Amino acid sequence: MESTSTFPQQEQDIWDHLDEESSSIVSDSESSVSGTTGEHQQQKQDSNSFLVTLREGDVVHDLLKTRFLGGLGLISTKTEILAIHRNACSDVVSQARLQSFHVYAEAVSKIRGGNSNVKYAWYGSYGENDVRDILSNGFSHAHGHSLCLSPDDSPLQSVKNCVAGRNGVKHLILCRVILGRTEIVQSDTKQCYPSCEDYDSGVDNISAPNKYMIWSSRMNTHVWPAYVISFRVSSFKGVEVSEDEHVRPPTSPWMPFPILISVLSKVLPSLDIALICKFHKAKKEGKISRHELIQKVRQIAGDKLLISVIKSYRAKVLAPREATGCNLLNYSVLALVGIESWFDFEDQINRSWCSKAFGTQA
């Protein structure tokens, strides 16, 4: 009988193999407690002890490489994979987290009629230190009210969310995620838990999600960081042009970035402001693109707050013009035009506010 799967058999084989790998790791972690050593513990382990290197030619390495590049579209030819690692799960705490993940998956399965809805998903890290912190301590609240991940067949958004480190190297984490029953959640939401007990996680679209959202209270029980892909993208040029070609340049003054940070600092936690300054600095140093910075700011602050802040600022700046009959732009397009466009002018203004307030360069 032919398979009735809705996706190609090769794709099914990839995730079946990774599932077998995960089960093997669980068995190894359980064996290590009793003093036996599993096959995976015999692989070469990196000096930081959190990662095991997967070599070229290794089945899992090649499957992940194929899957990752296959989901990048136009930039796949501009992407160089530098290394692929597996979570070593080498200490008792890491082993406990992995076993806890499987316990929660079983619990969700019982609650949701036998379907825990476990998926693979990509997470764009803030850099090498972020990866190390996640593997050693789990996800922290520095990641916001919810953890945003991309479906396994669409890594591009998470790639853009990655913050580049030295020499432009980025690190993407492939996670196993317990989605359970999903509900639609807006991208700028401040929601930090399910709307009711009927749901376990959030998505932007039920039938064809581009984003998975795991609430902060569940990000260390419903997400398991399994693999890390280190890579470098030479250019996002083709992608950015296709995404931004519909955006017109602004025809009136826009909010200077330091002023935006000053206003946001009155309503956002200091940790969020520090992150915004960090990403702004990374953009100035050429480590991330303008588009990546914008997406990071939108992810941290939310479009609703940004639109309100920009609208208030512009109303004050353009008040004299209104008196002479000059109307403000339609603010319903700020999420598409305004938030993208004010960065075009930031090189023309004094950006010392970040440095004075947080000890970082603007």
Short mmCIF file of C-alpha atoms in Angstrom, two decimals:
data_model
loop_
_atom_site.label_atom_id
_atom_site.label_comp_id
_atom_site.label_asym_id
_atom_site.label_seq_id
_atom_site.Cartn_x
_atom_site.Cartn_y
_atom_site.Cartn_z
CA MET A 1 0.00 0.00 0.00
CA GLU A 2 1.28 3.47 -0.87
CA SER A 3 1.90 5.97 1.88
CA THR A 4 -0.81 8.58 2.37
CA SER A 5 1.63 11.04 3.91
CA THR A 6 1.15 14.64 2.84
CA PHE A 7 4.88 15.19 2.43
CA PRO A 8 7.59 13.40 0.46
CA GLN A 9 8.97 10.12 1.75
CA GLN A 10 12.48 11.61 1.86
CA GLU A 11 11.23 14.28 4.25
CA GLN A 12 9.54 11.64 6.40
CA ASP A 13 12.79 9.66 6.47
CA ILE A 14 14.70 12.71 7.75
CA TRP A 15 12.50 13.21 10.78
CA ASP A 16 12.08 9.49 11.42
CA HIS A 17 15.86 9.19 11.59
CA LEU A 18 16.14 12.17 13.94
CA ASP A 19 13.40 10.70 16.13
CA GLU A 20 15.41 7.48 16.35
CA GLU A 21 18.49 9.55 17.20
CA SER A 22 16.59 11.35 19.95
CA SER A 23 15.31 8.08 21.41
CA SER A 24 18.86 6.75 21.39
CA ILE A 25 20.10 9.83 23.25
CA VAL A 26 17.40 9.35 25.88
CA SER A 27 18.48 5.73 26.32
CA ASP A 28 22.11 6.80 26.59
CA SER A 29 21.30 9.45 29.19
CA GLU A 30 19.42 6.89 31.26
CA SER A 31 22.32 4.43 30.93
CA SER A 32 24.85 7.05 31.98
CA VAL A 33 23.10 7.42 35.31
CA SER A 34 23.77 3.75 36.02
CA GLY A 35 27.36 4.01 34.81
CA THR A 36 27.16 2.56 31.30
CA THR A 37 28.32 4.47 28.26
CA GLY A 38 26.17 4.70 25.13
CA GLU A 39 27.35 4.93 21.55
CA HIS A 40 26.63 8.67 21.31
CA GLN A 41 28.80 9.44 24.32
CA GLN A 42 31.73 7.95 22.42
CA GLN A 43 31.51 10.56 19.66
CA LYS A 44 33.92 13.49 19.70
CA GLN A 45 32.81 16.07 22.23
CA ASP A 46 33.72 19.76 21.99
CA SER A 47 35.83 21.40 24.66
CA ASN A 48 32.84 23.27 26.08
CA SER A 49 31.25 19.83 26.82
CA PHE A 50 27.79 20.95 25.72
CA LEU A 51 28.11 19.92 22.07
CA VAL A 52 29.12 16.88 20.06
CA THR A 53 30.48 17.51 16.56
CA LEU A 54 28.72 15.77 13.68
CA ARG A 55 31.15 15.22 10.83
CA GLU A 56 30.59 15.46 7.09
CA GLY A 57 29.34 12.08 5.96
CA ASP A 58 27.52 11.39 9.20
CA VAL A 59 23.92 10.48 8.35
CA VAL A 60 22.37 13.06 10.70
CA HIS A 61 24.83 15.76 9.59
CA ASP A 62 23.96 15.26 5.93
CA LEU A 63 20.21 15.06 6.58
CA LEU A 64 20.24 18.31 8.56
CA LYS A 65 22.42 20.05 5.98
CA THR A 66 20.06 19.05 3.17
CA ARG A 67 16.97 20.03 5.13
CA PHE A 68 18.39 23.38 6.24
CA LEU A 69 19.63 24.51 2.83
CA GLY A 70 16.48 23.22 1.16
CA GLY A 71 14.35 25.60 3.21
CA LEU A 72 16.39 28.75 2.53
CA GLY A 73 15.21 29.41 -1.01
CA LEU A 74 17.16 32.18 -2.75
CA ILE A 75 19.91 32.48 -0.16
CA SER A 76 20.80 28.77 -0.06
CA THR A 77 23.60 29.36 -2.58
CA LYS A 78 24.90 32.22 -0.43
CA THR A 79 24.96 30.14 2.75
CA GLU A 80 28.04 28.32 4.00
CA ILE A 81 27.55 25.70 6.71
CA LEU A 82 30.55 25.77 9.02
CA ALA A 83 29.60 23.11 11.57
CA ILE A 84 26.73 20.99 12.83
CA HIS A 85 26.61 19.88 16.46
CA ARG A 86 24.34 17.78 18.62
CA ASN A 87 23.39 18.59 22.19
CA ALA A 88 25.76 16.37 24.17
CA CYS A 89 23.31 15.92 27.04
CA SER A 90 26.41 15.00 29.02
CA ASP A 91 25.51 16.09 32.55
CA VAL A 92 22.80 15.04 34.96
CA VAL A 93 20.86 18.30 34.64
CA SER A 94 20.74 18.13 30.83
CA GLN A 95 19.66 14.51 31.00
CA ALA A 96 16.92 15.45 33.45
CA ARG A 97 15.70 18.19 31.09
CA LEU A 98 15.52 15.77 28.18
CA GLN A 99 13.65 13.17 30.20
CA SER A 100 11.35 15.92 31.51
CA PHE A 101 10.59 16.92 27.91
CA HIS A 102 9.45 13.38 27.15
CA VAL A 103 7.36 13.26 30.34
CA TYR A 104 5.59 16.49 29.33
CA ALA A 105 5.08 15.17 25.81
CA GLU A 106 3.35 12.12 27.24
CA ALA A 107 1.25 14.28 29.57
CA VAL A 108 0.12 16.56 26.73
CA SER A 109 -0.67 13.49 24.64
CA LYS A 110 -2.99 12.18 27.35
CA ILE A 111 -4.72 15.55 27.73
CA ARG A 112 -5.10 16.07 23.96
CA GLY A 113 -6.54 12.72 23.01
CA GLY A 114 -3.31 10.96 22.18
CA ASN A 115 -1.68 13.75 20.15
CA SER A 116 1.11 15.76 21.77
CA ASN A 117 1.83 17.36 18.37
CA VAL A 118 5.62 17.27 18.72
CA LYS A 119 7.40 19.07 15.87
CA TYR A 120 10.89 20.08 14.88
CA ALA A 121 11.39 23.85 14.75
CA TRP A 122 14.21 26.35 14.26
CA TYR A 123 15.28 28.97 16.79
CA GLY A 124 17.53 31.89 15.81
CA SER A 125 20.03 32.48 18.61
CA TYR A 126 21.56 35.76 19.78
CA GLY A 127 25.04 34.33 19.29
CA GLU A 128 27.51 31.79 20.62
CA ASN A 129 27.03 32.82 24.25
CA ASP A 130 23.28 32.51 23.88
CA VAL A 131 23.67 28.96 22.57
CA ARG A 132 25.94 28.09 25.48
CA ASP A 133 23.49 29.57 28.01
CA ILE A 134 20.54 27.72 26.47
CA LEU A 135 22.34 24.37 26.52
CA SER A 136 23.66 24.81 30.05
CA ASN A 137 20.83 26.70 31.77
CA GLY A 138 17.84 26.54 29.45
CA PHE A 139 15.95 29.42 27.83
CA SER A 140 15.76 32.58 29.92
CA HIS A 141 13.23 35.39 30.12
CA ALA A 142 15.63 37.48 28.06
CA HIS A 143 13.91 35.77 25.13
CA GLY A 144 10.67 37.64 25.90
CA HIS A 145 7.11 36.71 26.79
CA SER A 146 7.20 33.81 24.37
CA LEU A 147 9.73 31.84 22.40
CA CYS A 148 9.26 32.28 18.65
CA LEU A 149 10.37 29.42 16.39
CA SER A 150 10.06 28.62 12.69
CA PRO A 151 8.62 25.37 11.26
CA ASP A 152 11.19 22.80 10.19
CA ASP A 153 10.58 23.47 6.48
CA SER A 154 10.86 27.27 6.82
CA PRO A 155 14.10 28.26 8.59
CA LEU A 156 14.49 31.60 6.81
CA GLN A 157 12.83 33.82 9.43
CA SER A 158 14.85 32.25 12.22
CA VAL A 159 17.99 32.71 10.11
CA LYS A 160 17.17 36.42 9.88
CA ASN A 161 16.57 36.54 13.63
CA CYS A 162 20.04 35.14 14.37
CA VAL A 163 22.59 37.68 15.59
CA ALA A 164 25.95 37.31 13.87
CA GLY A 165 29.10 36.98 15.92
CA ARG A 166 32.72 37.10 14.85
CA ASN A 167 33.26 36.94 11.10
CA GLY A 168 29.51 36.98 10.53
CA VAL A 169 28.95 33.50 11.98
CA LYS A 170 25.40 32.70 13.09
CA HIS A 171 24.02 29.82 15.11
CA LEU A 172 20.61 28.24 14.50
CA ILE A 173 19.17 25.73 16.95
CA LEU A 174 16.94 22.89 15.77
CA CYS A 175 14.56 22.11 18.61
CA ARG A 176 11.93 19.53 19.35
CA VAL A 177 8.79 21.37 20.38
CA ILE A 178 5.62 20.18 22.11
CA LEU A 179 2.88 22.19 20.40
CA GLY A 180 -0.14 20.32 21.70
CA ARG A 181 -3.31 22.14 20.68
CA THR A 182 -2.52 25.48 19.05
CA GLU A 183 -4.37 28.80 18.98
CA ILE A 184 -3.89 31.82 16.72
CA VAL A 185 -1.81 34.54 18.38
CA GLN A 186 -0.87 37.94 16.93
CA SER A 187 2.85 38.52 16.47
CA ASP A 188 2.89 41.67 18.64
CA THR A 189 1.07 40.05 21.55
CA LYS A 190 2.21 40.44 25.14
CA GLN A 191 0.40 37.23 26.00
CA CYS A 192 2.61 35.00 28.15
CA TYR A 193 0.36 31.99 28.70
CA PRO A 194 -2.48 30.20 26.85
CA SER A 195 -5.76 32.09 26.60
CA CYS A 196 -7.48 29.14 28.27
CA GLU A 197 -6.76 25.56 29.34
CA ASP A 198 -7.85 24.27 25.92
CA TYR A 199 -4.59 25.42 24.29
CA ASP A 200 -0.90 24.70 24.72
CA SER A 201 0.91 26.99 22.25
CA GLY A 202 0.40 29.73 19.68
CA VAL A 203 0.73 29.96 15.90
CA ASP A 204 0.20 32.74 13.37
CA ASN A 205 -1.89 30.50 11.12
CA ILE A 206 -3.60 27.24 12.04
CA SER A 207 -3.48 25.53 8.64
CA ALA A 208 -0.08 26.80 7.45
CA PRO A 209 1.89 28.29 10.36
CA ASN A 210 5.05 30.31 9.79
CA LYS A 211 5.63 30.85 13.50
CA TYR A 212 5.33 28.71 16.60
CA MET A 213 5.02 30.55 19.92
CA ILE A 214 5.84 28.78 23.16
CA TRP A 215 4.95 30.71 26.31
CA SER A 216 7.78 31.70 28.64
CA SER A 217 6.35 29.53 31.43
CA ARG A 218 6.73 26.46 29.19
CA MET A 219 9.83 27.15 27.14
CA ASN A 220 12.04 24.88 29.27
CA THR A 221 9.55 22.01 29.47
CA HIS A 222 8.07 22.08 25.95
CA VAL A 223 11.24 22.88 23.96
CA TRP A 224 14.33 20.68 23.70
CA PRO A 225 17.40 22.15 21.91
CA ALA A 226 18.66 19.17 19.94
CA TYR A 227 21.08 20.40 17.25
CA VAL A 228 23.06 23.54 16.44
CA ILE A 229 23.95 24.62 12.91
CA SER A 230 26.71 27.22 12.60
CA PHE A 231 26.73 29.04 9.29
CA ARG A 232 27.51 32.24 7.43
CA VAL A 233 25.30 34.02 4.89
CA SER A 234 27.21 36.18 2.44
CA SER A 235 24.19 38.30 1.49
CA PHE A 236 20.46 38.71 2.10
CA LYS A 237 20.26 41.15 -0.79
CA GLY A 238 17.91 39.17 -3.01
CA VAL A 239 15.57 38.35 -0.16
CA GLU A 240 15.44 41.88 1.21
CA VAL A 241 14.69 43.38 -2.20
CA SER A 242 11.80 41.00 -2.78
CA GLU A 243 10.36 41.73 0.66
CA ASP A 244 10.82 45.48 0.66
CA GLU A 245 10.18 46.38 -2.96
CA HIS A 246 6.59 47.43 -2.13
CA VAL A 247 7.74 49.87 0.56
CA ARG A 248 7.93 53.51 -0.47
CA PRO A 249 10.51 55.83 1.06
CA PRO A 250 9.12 58.27 3.64
CA THR A 251 8.28 61.80 2.60
CA SER A 252 8.30 63.35 6.07
CA PRO A 253 10.42 63.29 9.26
CA TRP A 254 10.71 60.00 11.17
CA MET A 255 11.56 59.23 14.76
CA PRO A 256 15.30 59.17 15.55
CA PHE A 257 16.39 55.87 17.01
CA PRO A 258 17.87 57.24 20.28
CA ILE A 259 14.61 59.07 20.96
CA LEU A 260 12.70 55.87 20.32
CA ILE A 261 14.86 54.04 22.87
CA SER A 262 14.40 56.86 25.36
CA VAL A 263 10.62 56.60 25.08
CA LEU A 264 10.59 52.80 25.14
CA SER A 265 12.76 52.79 28.28
CA LYS A 266 9.82 54.31 30.16
CA VAL A 267 7.55 51.36 29.44
CA LEU A 268 9.78 48.35 28.72
CA PRO A 269 11.95 46.42 31.22
CA SER A 270 15.59 47.48 31.34
CA LEU A 271 16.61 44.06 30.01
CA ASP A 272 14.53 44.61 26.87
CA ILE A 273 16.09 48.04 26.35
CA ALA A 274 19.57 46.60 26.79
CA LEU A 275 18.78 43.99 24.12
CA ILE A 276 17.55 46.67 21.72
CA CYS A 277 20.77 48.63 22.25
CA LYS A 278 22.79 45.45 21.72
CA PHE A 279 21.08 44.76 18.39
CA HIS A 280 21.44 48.40 17.34
CA LYS A 281 25.16 48.20 18.04
CA ALA A 282 25.39 44.95 16.06
CA LYS A 283 23.72 46.64 13.11
CA LYS A 284 26.16 49.56 13.24
CA GLU A 285 29.08 47.12 13.28
CA GLY A 286 27.69 45.35 10.23
CA LYS A 287 26.97 42.11 12.09
CA ILE A 288 23.26 42.17 11.26
CA SER A 289 21.27 43.81 8.49
CA ARG A 290 18.83 46.71 8.88
CA HIS A 291 15.98 44.28 8.27
CA GLU A 292 17.23 41.99 11.05
CA LEU A 293 17.45 44.91 13.49
CA ILE A 294 13.94 46.03 12.66
CA GLN A 295 12.56 42.53 13.17
CA LYS A 296 14.34 42.25 16.53
CA VAL A 297 12.93 45.58 17.75
CA ARG A 298 9.46 44.61 16.59
CA GLN A 299 9.76 41.25 18.32
CA ILE A 300 10.83 42.82 21.62
CA ALA A 301 8.55 45.86 21.73
CA GLY A 302 5.64 44.73 19.56
CA ASP A 303 4.15 46.63 16.63
CA LYS A 304 1.27 48.01 18.69
CA LEU A 305 3.61 49.83 21.08
CA LEU A 306 5.95 50.98 18.30
CA ILE A 307 3.10 52.38 16.24
CA SER A 308 1.74 54.22 19.27
CA VAL A 309 5.15 55.70 20.11
CA ILE A 310 5.89 56.79 16.54
CA LYS A 311 2.40 58.19 16.11
CA SER A 312 2.71 60.24 19.29
CA TYR A 313 6.13 61.56 18.29
CA ARG A 314 5.05 62.48 14.79
CA ALA A 315 1.94 64.18 16.08
CA LYS A 316 4.11 66.48 18.19
CA VAL A 317 6.69 67.10 15.48
CA LEU A 318 4.15 67.75 12.74
CA ALA A 319 1.60 69.68 14.83
CA PRO A 320 2.59 73.04 13.25
CA ARG A 321 2.11 71.57 9.78
CA GLU A 322 -1.36 70.35 10.68
CA ALA A 323 -2.32 73.92 11.46
CA THR A 324 -1.53 74.83 7.86
CA GLY A 325 -3.54 71.96 6.44
CA CYS A 326 -0.79 69.32 6.17
CA ASN A 327 -2.20 65.93 7.17
CA LEU A 328 -0.36 63.11 8.86
CA LEU A 329 0.18 59.88 7.00
CA ASN A 330 -2.28 57.06 7.49
CA TYR A 331 -0.93 55.31 10.59
CA SER A 332 -2.40 51.99 9.60
CA VAL A 333 0.61 51.52 7.32
CA LEU A 334 3.18 52.31 9.99
CA ALA A 335 3.77 48.63 10.69
CA LEU A 336 4.85 48.17 7.06
CA VAL A 337 6.31 51.55 6.16
CA GLY A 338 7.11 53.58 9.25
CA ILE A 339 8.89 50.96 11.30
CA GLU A 340 10.96 49.96 8.27
CA SER A 341 11.65 53.49 7.13
CA TRP A 342 12.81 55.44 10.14
CA PHE A 343 16.07 53.47 10.11
CA ASP A 344 16.90 54.97 6.73
CA PHE A 345 17.55 58.28 8.50
CA GLU A 346 19.32 57.15 11.65
CA ASP A 347 22.79 57.68 10.15
CA GLN A 348 22.03 61.41 9.96
CA ILE A 349 21.41 61.89 13.71
CA ASN A 350 23.42 61.82 16.91
CA ARG A 351 23.32 58.28 18.33
CA SER A 352 25.03 58.86 21.67
CA TRP A 353 21.98 58.23 23.83
CA CYS A 354 22.55 54.46 24.07
CA SER A 355 26.15 54.98 25.10
CA LYS A 356 25.24 57.42 27.87
CA ALA A 357 22.31 55.44 29.19
CA PHE A 358 23.60 51.88 28.97
CA GLY A 359 27.34 52.10 28.44
CA THR A 360 27.11 50.82 24.88
CA GLN A 361 27.94 52.42 21.58
CA ALA A 362 24.97 53.54 19.51
#
